[in-house]
Amino acid sequence: MSVEDDLIARYFKPIATNPGALGLTDDAAVLRGGNDDLVVTTDAIVEGVHFRSSDPPETVAKKALRVNLSDLAAKGATPAGFVLTLALREPDERWLSAFASGLAEDAITFDCPLLGGDTVGTPGPLTMSITAFGRAPVGGMILRSRAQPGDRIVVSGTIGDAALGLAILSGKVTVDAAAIRESLIDRYRVPQPRIPLAEAVRHYARAAMDVSDGLAGDLAKLCIASGVSAIIDAAAVPLSEAARGLIEQGQTSFVSAVSGGDDYEVLCTVAKDRWDDFARAARNVGVVVTPIGEIIAGNAAPKWLDTKGEDVALPRLSYSHF
Amino acid sequence: MSVEDDLIARYFKPIATNPGALGLTDDAAVLRGGNDDLVVTTDAIVEGVHFRSSDPPETVAKKALRVNLSDLAAKGATPAGFVLTLALREPDERWLSAFASGLAEDAITFDCPLLGGDTVGTPGPLTMSITAFGRAPVGGMILRSRAQPGDRIVVSGTIGDAALGLAILSGKVTVDAAAIRESLIDRYRVPQPRIPLAEAVRHYARAAMDVSDGLAGDLAKLCIASGVSAIIDAAAVPLSEAARGLIEQGQTSFVSAVSGGDDYEVLCTVAKDRWDDFARAARNVGVVVTPIGEIIAGNAAPKWLDTKGEDVALPRLSYSHF
């Protein structure tokens, strides 16, 4: 048995319990056919770029999977499984064992089994890529391109916390209270994919995407894809107490909160007459959703207004990888 | 538009023509449901490990896709599409444009459209991961674990050429004749996935896998997965004229040929009473298949016999990434 087969057998086979995974002993996995569409999303994360070398391996595993689950949730899809490719410098058993245990926990939490993968050597940074599958009724996936004037613009959870977590880890922001510091770091390391909200999104949202590159930039993308514009009430954007406090202290700004990345919240638009149903469905699954503005006709960049009705300038629209 | 969105729009959108790709403007792709099973395979390739920095970007793209298509072929599946993650140091426009054009060519050749992807920055070597999808009738995917005593062991094409191509590129083997040199290098850089053979495999093979880590090691894996052993007639293993010549010159050996990697041929077992049908079907699609031995009961390592009936020693069973 080669080293990589041995690693796979030891750390990943125990979590590949779905019959379609064939115990990771074959060259491919099987996803049973059915009447549903299969929603497919893929995301790669790189050490030093999307996570830090010092991040615990459990949280690296969870982040790798969750950034994909976040896409599925925003598309209104129910998780069906995932495959993983892992490029490793050397097989560090302790790291791998912790990584696999984080992955196993999330596979169970989100009912999204490991179906297959590939482990390769690299002289470079740890790099992993996950392709995740979800199911949605035929034609039922929610696109980002269907927003219509008059739709309410809604966002789940709170915005800007993950960017603050990263800023704390990089020493750019200081938080004395340990509980607050840890909770912000946690938002960066372990996103909360809004899988419980997927069904409500599928039933009631017109357009949706997840917020991964900053709310402002991602909203602009949704508007471009839909051929519409938007007016945002900046004061309505949901911020955590921690974020509000740090803005007041001048350690960060509202603009940073809405242009930082890694939120992994759902951004969607809901027709006005479906808002009550959507809000009720979200409440039923315990996900906070907040209306922050309205889709309008036109192709201007979304307008962000402060409480005085004046423009909020957003110079840096979203994170770029290069 | 961010740099990566711009890259995607310029180089990859034109080749994402399948409706399920949604023009690469959404967060996910759609694979239409149906009565078939979906066969899923994923492979990563890393610069300096699986391909060389000096390899032409077109061939890097083709290799990245083809190693996955080879898996689909060996599983008896018909290609349905793929997603790609690409970790790049910097957006080198010339490289990307050539890479995308190689990918586009193959997407058409193999009727396997690009459905989605993710482009990220990395400080390390170029790394790409492809997840490919194929369709097979429900329960129709061919496993590596179904070989039975009495089955003929069959391999497609010729074995060992790709390893020689790599040896030439690394200066370990010298070939004066340019045409032969180029054809061996080509076998390394641009594998020929046996997609035309997929239907014959699905109809007539009992067990199958692709040969990617060396015939000897991969056959051993198939035997372990099936709980059987094998006897191989070493002289029957199909070698190209070029490989035979280099073995005669002492520049390489039979053992290297069957333990080197990157062949991407189909290794399968066929019940004796299905052999004629399988051979005819292979001939009809123009793929050469060669019987090289027989599955026997037991769990000993496969026995390789030379023309005198003596054991061929195979010290290095397969390539390890670490």
Short mmCIF file of N, CA, C and O in Angstrom, two decimals, chain B residues 138-243:
data_model
loop_
_atom_site.label_atom_id
_atom_site.label_comp_id
_atom_site.label_asym_id
_atom_site.label_seq_id
_atom_site.Cartn_x
_atom_site.Cartn_y
_atom_site.Cartn_z
N VAL B 138 -28.18 3.24 -13.82
CA VAL B 138 -28.20 2.99 -12.38
C VAL B 138 -27.52 1.65 -12.07
O VAL B 138 -27.86 0.61 -12.65
N GLY B 139 -26.55 1.67 -11.18
CA GLY B 139 -25.82 0.46 -10.81
C GLY B 139 -24.86 -0.02 -11.87
O GLY B 139 -24.24 -1.08 -11.72
N GLY B 140 -24.69 0.76 -12.93
CA GLY B 140 -23.90 0.29 -14.07
C GLY B 140 -22.43 0.65 -14.04
O GLY B 140 -21.66 0.20 -14.90
N MET B 141 -22.01 1.46 -13.07
CA MET B 141 -20.58 1.80 -12.99
C MET B 141 -19.77 0.54 -12.72
O MET B 141 -20.16 -0.30 -11.92
N ILE B 142 -18.66 0.40 -13.44
CA ILE B 142 -17.81 -0.78 -13.27
C ILE B 142 -16.83 -0.53 -12.13
O ILE B 142 -16.08 0.44 -12.15
N LEU B 143 -16.82 -1.42 -11.16
CA LEU B 143 -15.96 -1.26 -9.99
C LEU B 143 -14.64 -2.00 -10.20
O LEU B 143 -14.54 -2.87 -11.06
N ARG B 144 -13.68 -1.68 -9.36
CA ARG B 144 -12.43 -2.45 -9.44
C ARG B 144 -12.50 -3.71 -8.58
O ARG B 144 -11.57 -4.51 -8.59
N SER B 145 -13.58 -3.88 -7.88
CA SER B 145 -13.65 -4.94 -6.86
C SER B 145 -14.46 -6.16 -7.29
O SER B 145 -14.85 -6.97 -6.47
N ARG B 146 -14.72 -6.33 -8.59
CA ARG B 146 -15.59 -7.42 -9.01
C ARG B 146 -14.90 -8.49 -9.84
O ARG B 146 -15.56 -9.34 -10.45
N ALA B 147 -13.58 -8.45 -9.88
CA ALA B 147 -12.85 -9.46 -10.67
C ALA B 147 -13.07 -10.85 -10.08
O ALA B 147 -13.16 -11.01 -8.87
N GLN B 148 -13.16 -11.84 -10.95
CA GLN B 148 -13.38 -13.22 -10.49
C GLN B 148 -12.36 -14.16 -11.12
O GLN B 148 -11.94 -13.95 -12.26
N PRO B 149 -11.99 -15.20 -10.38
CA PRO B 149 -11.05 -16.17 -10.94
C PRO B 149 -11.54 -16.66 -12.30
O PRO B 149 -12.74 -16.91 -12.48
N GLY B 150 -10.61 -16.77 -13.22
CA GLY B 150 -10.97 -17.18 -14.57
C GLY B 150 -11.10 -16.01 -15.53
O GLY B 150 -11.01 -16.19 -16.74
N ASP B 151 -11.31 -14.78 -14.99
CA ASP B 151 -11.41 -13.61 -15.86
C ASP B 151 -10.11 -13.39 -16.62
O ASP B 151 -9.02 -13.59 -16.08
N ARG B 152 -10.25 -12.96 -17.88
CA ARG B 152 -9.07 -12.49 -18.60
C ARG B 152 -8.70 -11.10 -18.10
O ARG B 152 -9.59 -10.28 -17.86
N ILE B 153 -7.43 -10.83 -17.99
CA ILE B 153 -6.94 -9.49 -17.62
C ILE B 153 -6.51 -8.80 -18.90
O ILE B 153 -5.74 -9.36 -19.68
N VAL B 154 -7.05 -7.62 -19.11
CA VAL B 154 -6.88 -6.94 -20.38
C VAL B 154 -6.38 -5.52 -20.13
O VAL B 154 -6.79 -4.89 -19.16
N VAL B 155 -5.51 -5.05 -21.01
CA VAL B 155 -5.08 -3.66 -20.89
C VAL B 155 -5.17 -3.00 -22.27
O VAL B 155 -4.99 -3.66 -23.29
N SER B 156 -5.53 -1.73 -22.28
CA SER B 156 -5.65 -1.00 -23.56
C SER B 156 -4.31 -0.38 -23.92
O SER B 156 -3.43 -0.20 -23.05
N GLY B 157 -4.14 -0.05 -25.19
CA GLY B 157 -2.97 0.70 -25.65
C GLY B 157 -1.65 0.03 -25.35
O GLY B 157 -1.54 -1.20 -25.39
N THR B 158 -0.63 0.86 -25.05
CA THR B 158 0.69 0.35 -24.69
C THR B 158 1.09 0.93 -23.34
O THR B 158 0.61 1.99 -22.94
N ILE B 159 1.98 0.21 -22.68
CA ILE B 159 2.35 0.53 -21.29
C ILE B 159 3.80 1.02 -21.24
O ILE B 159 4.67 0.45 -21.90
N GLY B 160 4.05 2.06 -20.45
CA GLY B 160 5.43 2.48 -20.20
C GLY B 160 5.90 3.67 -21.02
O GLY B 160 6.96 4.23 -20.74
N ASP B 161 5.12 4.05 -22.01
CA ASP B 161 5.58 5.16 -22.88
C ASP B 161 5.62 6.49 -22.14
O ASP B 161 6.55 7.28 -22.33
N ALA B 162 4.62 6.76 -21.34
CA ALA B 162 4.56 8.05 -20.64
C ALA B 162 5.75 8.18 -19.69
O ALA B 162 6.37 9.25 -19.60
N ALA B 163 6.07 7.10 -18.98
CA ALA B 163 7.21 7.15 -18.05
C ALA B 163 8.49 7.42 -18.82
O ALA B 163 9.39 8.14 -18.34
N LEU B 164 8.59 6.86 -20.04
CA LEU B 164 9.77 7.15 -20.87
C LEU B 164 9.78 8.61 -21.30
O LEU B 164 10.84 9.24 -21.35
N GLY B 165 8.61 9.14 -21.62
CA GLY B 165 8.52 10.55 -21.99
C GLY B 165 9.06 11.44 -20.88
O GLY B 165 9.85 12.37 -21.11
N LEU B 166 8.65 11.12 -19.66
CA LEU B 166 9.14 11.89 -18.51
C LEU B 166 10.65 11.71 -18.33
O LEU B 166 11.38 12.67 -18.06
N ALA B 167 11.13 10.47 -18.53
CA ALA B 167 12.56 10.20 -18.38
C ALA B 167 13.37 10.98 -19.42
O ALA B 167 14.47 11.47 -19.14
N ILE B 168 12.81 11.12 -20.62
CA ILE B 168 13.48 11.92 -21.64
C ILE B 168 13.54 13.39 -21.21
O ILE B 168 14.58 14.04 -21.26
N LEU B 169 12.40 13.90 -20.74
CA LEU B 169 12.35 15.31 -20.31
C LEU B 169 13.31 15.57 -19.15
O LEU B 169 13.86 16.66 -19.02
N SER B 170 13.50 14.57 -18.29
CA SER B 170 14.41 14.77 -17.15
C SER B 170 15.85 14.39 -17.50
O SER B 170 16.72 14.36 -16.62
N GLY B 171 16.11 14.05 -18.77
CA GLY B 171 17.47 13.76 -19.19
C GLY B 171 17.99 12.39 -18.78
O GLY B 171 19.18 12.13 -18.88
N LYS B 172 17.11 11.52 -18.33
CA LYS B 172 17.56 10.20 -17.88
C LYS B 172 17.63 9.19 -19.02
O LYS B 172 18.25 8.15 -18.90
N VAL B 173 16.89 9.49 -20.09
CA VAL B 173 16.87 8.61 -21.25
C VAL B 173 17.13 9.49 -22.47
O VAL B 173 16.65 10.62 -22.53
N THR B 174 17.93 8.99 -23.41
CA THR B 174 18.23 9.77 -24.61
C THR B 174 17.69 9.06 -25.85
O THR B 174 17.93 7.86 -26.03
N VAL B 175 16.96 9.79 -26.65
CA VAL B 175 16.44 9.24 -27.90
C VAL B 175 16.84 10.18 -29.02
O VAL B 175 16.49 11.37 -28.99
N ASP B 176 17.59 9.66 -29.98
CA ASP B 176 18.07 10.53 -31.06
C ASP B 176 16.98 10.86 -32.07
O ASP B 176 16.88 11.99 -32.54
N ALA B 177 16.16 9.87 -32.42
CA ALA B 177 15.14 10.10 -33.45
C ALA B 177 14.06 11.04 -32.93
O ALA B 177 13.35 10.73 -31.96
N ALA B 178 13.96 12.22 -33.56
CA ALA B 178 13.05 13.26 -33.06
C ALA B 178 11.60 12.78 -32.99
O ALA B 178 10.88 13.06 -32.01
N ALA B 179 11.16 12.04 -34.00
CA ALA B 179 9.75 11.63 -34.04
C ALA B 179 9.41 10.72 -32.86
O ALA B 179 8.36 10.85 -32.23
N ILE B 180 10.34 9.79 -32.56
CA ILE B 180 10.10 8.87 -31.44
C ILE B 180 10.15 9.63 -30.12
O ILE B 180 9.32 9.46 -29.25
N ARG B 181 11.16 10.52 -30.02
CA ARG B 181 11.30 11.31 -28.80
C ARG B 181 10.01 12.10 -28.53
O ARG B 181 9.45 12.07 -27.44
N GLU B 182 9.54 12.78 -29.57
CA GLU B 182 8.35 13.62 -29.40
C GLU B 182 7.12 12.78 -29.06
O GLU B 182 6.27 13.19 -28.28
N SER B 183 7.03 11.59 -29.68
CA SER B 183 5.82 10.80 -29.43
C SER B 183 5.80 10.28 -27.99
O SER B 183 4.74 10.20 -27.37
N LEU B 184 6.97 9.98 -27.45
CA LEU B 184 7.02 9.53 -26.04
C LEU B 184 6.70 10.69 -25.09
O LEU B 184 5.96 10.53 -24.12
N ILE B 185 7.28 11.86 -25.38
CA ILE B 185 7.00 13.04 -24.55
C ILE B 185 5.50 13.35 -24.60
O ILE B 185 4.87 13.69 -23.59
N ASP B 186 4.94 13.18 -25.77
CA ASP B 186 3.52 13.44 -25.95
C ASP B 186 2.66 12.48 -25.11
O ASP B 186 1.63 12.87 -24.58
N ARG B 187 3.12 11.25 -25.02
CA ARG B 187 2.38 10.28 -24.19
C ARG B 187 2.37 10.72 -22.72
O ARG B 187 1.42 10.46 -21.99
N TYR B 188 3.46 11.37 -22.30
CA TYR B 188 3.53 11.88 -20.93
C TYR B 188 2.66 13.11 -20.75
O TYR B 188 1.93 13.25 -19.78
N ARG B 189 2.74 14.00 -21.72
CA ARG B 189 2.06 15.29 -21.55
C ARG B 189 0.58 15.22 -21.85
O ARG B 189 -0.22 15.93 -21.26
N VAL B 190 0.21 14.42 -22.80
CA VAL B 190 -1.20 14.39 -23.25
C VAL B 190 -1.71 12.95 -23.29
O VAL B 190 -1.69 12.30 -24.33
N PRO B 191 -2.14 12.46 -22.14
CA PRO B 191 -2.67 11.08 -22.11
C PRO B 191 -3.87 10.94 -23.04
O PRO B 191 -4.53 11.93 -23.37
N GLN B 192 -4.12 9.71 -23.46
CA GLN B 192 -5.27 9.43 -24.33
C GLN B 192 -6.33 8.68 -23.52
O GLN B 192 -6.29 7.47 -23.43
N PRO B 193 -7.24 9.42 -22.90
CA PRO B 193 -8.24 8.71 -22.10
C PRO B 193 -9.09 7.84 -23.02
O PRO B 193 -9.47 8.27 -24.10
N ARG B 194 -9.37 6.63 -22.59
CA ARG B 194 -10.02 5.67 -23.48
C ARG B 194 -11.54 5.78 -23.45
O ARG B 194 -12.25 4.78 -23.32
N ILE B 195 -12.00 7.02 -23.57
CA ILE B 195 -13.44 7.29 -23.59
C ILE B 195 -14.18 6.45 -24.64
O ILE B 195 -15.26 5.92 -24.36
N PRO B 196 -13.61 6.26 -25.84
CA PRO B 196 -14.34 5.44 -26.83
C PRO B 196 -14.56 4.00 -26.33
O PRO B 196 -15.46 3.32 -26.82
N LEU B 197 -13.75 3.56 -25.38
CA LEU B 197 -13.86 2.20 -24.88
C LEU B 197 -14.88 2.08 -23.73
O LEU B 197 -15.22 0.96 -23.32
N ALA B 198 -15.37 3.22 -23.25
CA ALA B 198 -16.21 3.20 -22.04
C ALA B 198 -17.43 2.28 -22.18
O ALA B 198 -17.77 1.52 -21.27
N GLU B 199 -18.06 2.33 -23.34
CA GLU B 199 -19.28 1.54 -23.51
C GLU B 199 -18.97 0.03 -23.50
O GLU B 199 -19.70 -0.75 -22.89
N ALA B 200 -17.88 -0.34 -24.16
CA ALA B 200 -17.48 -1.75 -24.15
C ALA B 200 -17.15 -2.20 -22.73
O ALA B 200 -17.51 -3.30 -22.30
N VAL B 201 -16.45 -1.35 -21.99
CA VAL B 201 -16.13 -1.67 -20.59
C VAL B 201 -17.43 -1.89 -19.81
O VAL B 201 -17.59 -2.86 -19.07
N ARG B 202 -18.37 -0.96 -20.00
CA ARG B 202 -19.63 -1.03 -19.25
C ARG B 202 -20.39 -2.32 -19.59
O ARG B 202 -20.96 -2.95 -18.71
N HIS B 203 -20.38 -2.71 -20.86
CA HIS B 203 -21.15 -3.89 -21.25
C HIS B 203 -20.47 -5.21 -20.92
O HIS B 203 -21.12 -6.17 -20.59
N TYR B 204 -19.14 -5.24 -21.03
CA TYR B 204 -18.49 -6.55 -21.02
C TYR B 204 -17.46 -6.76 -19.91
O TYR B 204 -17.07 -7.90 -19.67
N ALA B 205 -16.98 -5.69 -19.26
CA ALA B 205 -15.95 -5.90 -18.23
C ALA B 205 -16.61 -6.24 -16.90
O ALA B 205 -17.72 -5.83 -16.61
N ARG B 206 -15.88 -7.05 -16.12
CA ARG B 206 -16.40 -7.37 -14.78
C ARG B 206 -15.82 -6.37 -13.78
O ARG B 206 -16.53 -5.86 -12.94
N ALA B 207 -14.54 -6.09 -13.89
CA ALA B 207 -13.88 -5.12 -13.01
C ALA B 207 -12.98 -4.25 -13.87
O ALA B 207 -12.49 -4.71 -14.90
N ALA B 208 -12.79 -3.00 -13.46
CA ALA B 208 -11.93 -2.12 -14.26
C ALA B 208 -11.41 -0.96 -13.42
O ALA B 208 -12.03 -0.55 -12.43
N MET B 209 -10.27 -0.45 -13.84
CA MET B 209 -9.71 0.78 -13.29
C MET B 209 -8.77 1.35 -14.33
O MET B 209 -8.46 0.67 -15.31
N ASP B 210 -8.35 2.60 -14.15
CA ASP B 210 -7.36 3.07 -15.11
C ASP B 210 -5.96 2.89 -14.53
O ASP B 210 -5.77 2.78 -13.32
N VAL B 211 -5.00 2.78 -15.42
CA VAL B 211 -3.61 2.59 -15.01
C VAL B 211 -2.98 3.96 -14.92
O VAL B 211 -2.69 4.59 -15.93
N SER B 212 -2.79 4.46 -13.70
CA SER B 212 -2.20 5.79 -13.55
C SER B 212 -0.92 5.74 -12.74
O SER B 212 -0.05 6.57 -12.90
N ASP B 213 -0.79 4.76 -11.87
CA ASP B 213 0.39 4.70 -11.00
C ASP B 213 1.31 3.53 -11.34
O ASP B 213 2.10 3.10 -10.50
N GLY B 214 1.21 3.01 -12.55
CA GLY B 214 2.02 1.86 -12.95
C GLY B 214 1.15 0.61 -13.02
O GLY B 214 0.38 0.33 -12.11
N LEU B 215 1.31 -0.14 -14.10
CA LEU B 215 0.46 -1.32 -14.31
C LEU B 215 0.58 -2.32 -13.17
O LEU B 215 -0.42 -2.85 -12.68
N ALA B 216 1.81 -2.58 -12.73
CA ALA B 216 2.02 -3.63 -11.72
C ALA B 216 1.30 -3.27 -10.42
O ALA B 216 0.57 -4.08 -9.85
N GLY B 217 1.50 -2.03 -9.97
CA GLY B 217 0.88 -1.60 -8.72
C GLY B 217 -0.63 -1.51 -8.84
O GLY B 217 -1.37 -1.88 -7.92
N ASP B 218 -1.10 -1.02 -9.96
CA ASP B 218 -2.54 -0.86 -10.12
C ASP B 218 -3.24 -2.21 -10.24
O ASP B 218 -4.34 -2.40 -9.70
N LEU B 219 -2.59 -3.17 -10.91
CA LEU B 219 -3.17 -4.52 -10.96
C LEU B 219 -3.24 -5.10 -9.55
O LEU B 219 -4.24 -5.73 -9.16
N ALA B 220 -2.20 -4.87 -8.77
CA ALA B 220 -2.20 -5.37 -7.38
C ALA B 220 -3.38 -4.77 -6.62
O ALA B 220 -4.05 -5.47 -5.85
N LYS B 221 -3.65 -3.49 -6.84
CA LYS B 221 -4.78 -2.84 -6.17
C LYS B 221 -6.11 -3.46 -6.57
O LYS B 221 -7.00 -3.68 -5.75
N LEU B 222 -6.26 -3.69 -7.87
CA LEU B 222 -7.49 -4.30 -8.38
C LEU B 222 -7.68 -5.68 -7.73
O LEU B 222 -8.79 -6.04 -7.32
N CYS B 223 -6.59 -6.44 -7.63
CA CYS B 223 -6.68 -7.78 -7.03
C CYS B 223 -7.07 -7.69 -5.56
O CYS B 223 -7.93 -8.43 -5.08
N ILE B 224 -6.44 -6.77 -4.83
CA ILE B 224 -6.78 -6.61 -3.41
C ILE B 224 -8.24 -6.23 -3.27
O ILE B 224 -8.98 -6.80 -2.46
N ALA B 225 -8.69 -5.25 -4.07
CA ALA B 225 -10.09 -4.80 -3.97
C ALA B 225 -11.05 -5.94 -4.28
O ALA B 225 -12.16 -6.01 -3.73
N SER B 226 -10.65 -6.85 -5.18
CA SER B 226 -11.53 -7.95 -5.59
C SER B 226 -11.34 -9.20 -4.74
O SER B 226 -12.08 -10.18 -4.91
N GLY B 227 -10.31 -9.22 -3.90
CA GLY B 227 -10.02 -10.41 -3.11
C GLY B 227 -9.57 -11.59 -3.97
O GLY B 227 -9.94 -12.74 -3.73
N VAL B 228 -8.77 -11.29 -4.97
CA VAL B 228 -8.29 -12.34 -5.88
C VAL B 228 -6.80 -12.14 -6.13
O VAL B 228 -6.20 -11.18 -5.66
N SER B 229 -6.19 -13.05 -6.88
CA SER B 229 -4.82 -12.89 -7.31
C SER B 229 -4.79 -12.96 -8.84
O SER B 229 -5.85 -13.00 -9.48
N ALA B 230 -3.60 -12.99 -9.43
CA ALA B 230 -3.50 -12.97 -10.89
C ALA B 230 -2.20 -13.59 -11.34
O ALA B 230 -1.21 -13.60 -10.60
N ILE B 231 -2.23 -14.14 -12.55
CA ILE B 231 -0.99 -14.55 -13.22
C ILE B 231 -0.86 -13.74 -14.50
O ILE B 231 -1.80 -13.69 -15.30
N ILE B 232 0.28 -13.08 -14.64
CA ILE B 232 0.51 -12.23 -15.82
C ILE B 232 1.60 -12.84 -16.68
O ILE B 232 2.64 -13.26 -16.17
N ASP B 233 1.33 -12.86 -17.97
CA ASP B 233 2.35 -13.27 -18.94
C ASP B 233 3.11 -12.01 -19.36
O ASP B 233 2.63 -11.23 -20.19
N ALA B 234 4.27 -11.82 -18.75
CA ALA B 234 5.00 -10.55 -18.95
C ALA B 234 5.23 -10.26 -20.43
O ALA B 234 5.15 -9.11 -20.86
N ALA B 235 5.48 -11.31 -21.21
CA ALA B 235 5.77 -11.10 -22.64
C ALA B 235 4.55 -10.58 -23.39
O ALA B 235 4.67 -10.01 -24.49
N ALA B 236 3.37 -10.76 -22.80
CA ALA B 236 2.15 -10.30 -23.49
C ALA B 236 1.85 -8.83 -23.25
O ALA B 236 1.04 -8.23 -23.96
N VAL B 237 2.51 -8.24 -22.25
CA VAL B 237 2.23 -6.82 -21.95
C VAL B 237 2.55 -5.96 -23.17
O VAL B 237 3.66 -6.01 -23.70
N PRO B 238 1.59 -5.20 -23.65
CA PRO B 238 1.80 -4.44 -24.89
C PRO B 238 2.77 -3.28 -24.70
O PRO B 238 2.52 -2.38 -23.91
N LEU B 239 3.88 -3.33 -25.42
CA LEU B 239 4.87 -2.25 -25.39
C LEU B 239 4.99 -1.66 -26.78
O LEU B 239 4.86 -2.37 -27.78
N SER B 240 5.24 -0.37 -26.84
CA SER B 240 5.44 0.26 -28.15
C SER B 240 6.79 -0.18 -28.70
O SER B 240 7.67 -0.62 -27.96
N GLU B 241 6.95 0.00 -30.02
CA GLU B 241 8.25 -0.26 -30.64
C GLU B 241 9.33 0.56 -29.95
O GLU B 241 10.44 0.08 -29.70
N ALA B 242 9.00 1.81 -29.64
CA ALA B 242 9.97 2.71 -29.01
C ALA B 242 10.41 2.15 -27.67
O ALA B 242 11.62 2.12 -27.36
N ALA B 243 9.46 1.70 -26.87
CA ALA B 243 9.81 1.17 -25.55
C ALA B 243 10.64 -0.09 -25.68
O ALA B 243 11.65 -0.26 -24.98
#
